[in-house]
XYZ file of C-alpha atoms in Angstrom:
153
model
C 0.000 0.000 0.000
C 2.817 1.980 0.481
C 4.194 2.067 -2.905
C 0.611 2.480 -4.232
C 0.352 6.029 -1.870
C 3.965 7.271 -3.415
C 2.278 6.469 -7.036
C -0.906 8.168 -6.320
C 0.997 11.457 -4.856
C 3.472 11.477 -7.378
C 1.643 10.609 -10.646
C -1.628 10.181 -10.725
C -5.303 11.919 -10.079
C -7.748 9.288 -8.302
C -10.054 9.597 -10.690
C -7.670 7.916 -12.662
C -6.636 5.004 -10.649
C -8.368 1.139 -11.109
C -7.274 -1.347 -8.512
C -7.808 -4.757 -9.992
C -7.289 -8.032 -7.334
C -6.647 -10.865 -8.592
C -7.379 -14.589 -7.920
C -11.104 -13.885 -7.266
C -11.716 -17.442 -7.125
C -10.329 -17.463 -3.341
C -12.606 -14.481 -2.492
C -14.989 -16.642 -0.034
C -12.133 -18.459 1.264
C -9.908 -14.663 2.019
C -12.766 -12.441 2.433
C -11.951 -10.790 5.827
C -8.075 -10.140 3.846
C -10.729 -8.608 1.319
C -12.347 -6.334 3.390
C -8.956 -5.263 4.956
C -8.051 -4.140 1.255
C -10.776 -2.276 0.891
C -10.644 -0.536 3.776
C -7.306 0.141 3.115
C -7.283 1.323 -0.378
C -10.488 3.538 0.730
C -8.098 5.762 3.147
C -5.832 6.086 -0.051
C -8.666 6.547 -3.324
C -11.955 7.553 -1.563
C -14.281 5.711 -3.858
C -12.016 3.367 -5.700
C -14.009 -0.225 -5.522
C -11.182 -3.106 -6.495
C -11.864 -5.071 -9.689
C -12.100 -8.568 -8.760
C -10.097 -10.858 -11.310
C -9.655 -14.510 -11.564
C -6.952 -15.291 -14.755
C -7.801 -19.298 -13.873
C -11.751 -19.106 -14.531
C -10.843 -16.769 -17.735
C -8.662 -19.258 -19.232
C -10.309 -22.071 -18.608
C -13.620 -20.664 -20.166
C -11.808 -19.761 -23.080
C -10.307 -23.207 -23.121
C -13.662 -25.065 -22.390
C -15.912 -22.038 -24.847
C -17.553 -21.338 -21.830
C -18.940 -18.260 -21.395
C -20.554 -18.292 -17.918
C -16.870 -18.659 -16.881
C -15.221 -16.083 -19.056
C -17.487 -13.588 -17.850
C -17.487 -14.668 -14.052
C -13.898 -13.868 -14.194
C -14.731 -10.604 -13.726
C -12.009 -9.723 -16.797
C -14.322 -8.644 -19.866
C -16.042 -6.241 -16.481
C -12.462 -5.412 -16.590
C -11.633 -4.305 -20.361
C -14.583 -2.662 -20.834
C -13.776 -0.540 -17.716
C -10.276 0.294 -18.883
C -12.150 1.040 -22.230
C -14.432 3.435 -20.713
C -11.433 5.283 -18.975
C -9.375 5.460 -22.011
C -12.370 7.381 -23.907
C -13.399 10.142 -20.593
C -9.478 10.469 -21.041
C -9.511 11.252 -24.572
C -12.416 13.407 -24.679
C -10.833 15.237 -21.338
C -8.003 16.653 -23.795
C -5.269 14.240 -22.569
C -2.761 16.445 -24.618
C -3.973 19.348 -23.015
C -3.820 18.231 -19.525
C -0.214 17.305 -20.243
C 0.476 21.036 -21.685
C -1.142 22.284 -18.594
C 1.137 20.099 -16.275
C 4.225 20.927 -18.421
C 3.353 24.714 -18.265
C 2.931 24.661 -14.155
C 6.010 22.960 -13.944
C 7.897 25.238 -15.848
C 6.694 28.083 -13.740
C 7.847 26.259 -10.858
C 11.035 25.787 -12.333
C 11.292 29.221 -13.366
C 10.086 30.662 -9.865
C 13.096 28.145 -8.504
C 15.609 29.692 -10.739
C 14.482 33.121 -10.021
C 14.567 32.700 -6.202
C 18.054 30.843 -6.450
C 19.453 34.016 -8.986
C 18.294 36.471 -6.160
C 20.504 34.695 -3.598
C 23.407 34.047 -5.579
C 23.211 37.855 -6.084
C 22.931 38.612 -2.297
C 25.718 36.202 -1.581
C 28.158 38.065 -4.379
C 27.267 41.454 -3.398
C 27.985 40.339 0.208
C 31.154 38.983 -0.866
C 31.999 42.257 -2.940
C 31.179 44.106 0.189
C 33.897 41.768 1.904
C 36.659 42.239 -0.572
C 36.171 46.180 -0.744
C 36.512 46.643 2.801
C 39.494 44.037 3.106
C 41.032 46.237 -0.112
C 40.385 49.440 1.834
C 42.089 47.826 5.053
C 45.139 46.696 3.066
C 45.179 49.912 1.125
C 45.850 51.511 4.841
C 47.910 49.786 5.739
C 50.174 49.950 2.553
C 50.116 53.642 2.715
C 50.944 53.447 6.892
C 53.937 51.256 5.552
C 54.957 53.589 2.973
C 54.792 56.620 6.054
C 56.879 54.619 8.218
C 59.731 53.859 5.148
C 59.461 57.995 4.438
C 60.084 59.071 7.834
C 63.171 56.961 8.494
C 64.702 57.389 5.046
């Protein structure tokens, strides 16, 4: 769950997330490990219901040309889910969501660079401010020198 919490706040939008479980043919025999999922993956993706899956009752009712099984495997639920997803993407402007995520993160970087330019210029006028005033103090103490070598010459 931990890994899925770094993906969500890195990457993605809940709306866009779709847990699948698999081996749905152990459900009745697992089902309080079920309802700890689901409790957990509520904390992380309010409203995200897990797609049950079971890749053994798919294959063998495409083995057997049983369709009872293929669709109790809970997989064609499944495609036609991910289908429906990939068309509220595409109709949401995929590209421009990406244009709008490239252009906030190049104001971010460019706030970054801006904020880091105004230090570097604090910390070089500070150093300028350094050197003059070390350049003043050796200047002094040149010309006290040279005073000294007039007098006794």
């Amino acid at each position: 769950m931990h890994t899925l919490q770094k993906l969500i706040e890195s990457h993605a939008k809940p709306q866009h997330i779709i847990c699948v479980l698999t081996g749905a043919e152990r459900v009745s025999q697992q089902h309080e490990l079920l309802e700890s999922i689901q409790v957990q993956l509520q904390q992380l993706v309010p409203g995200c219901v897990p797609n049950l899956v079971s890749n053994i009752m798919f294959q063998k009712g495409v083995r057997e040309s049983k369709q009872p099984l293929i669709h109790h495997s809970g997989i064609p639920q499944l495609l036609e889910l991910l289908h429906e997803h990939v068309r509220k993407i595409e109709q949401g402007g995929l590209e421009q969501q990406r244009e709008a995520k490239q252009q906030q993160l190049k104001q971010q970087v460019l706030q970054q660079i801006t904020e880091r330019r105004a230090e570097l210029k604090k910390a070089i006028e500070q150093e300028c401010s350094i050197k003059e005033a070390w350049h003043a103090e050796f200047v002094t103490a040149v010309a006290g020198l040279q005073q000294l070598i007039a007098r006794r010459s």
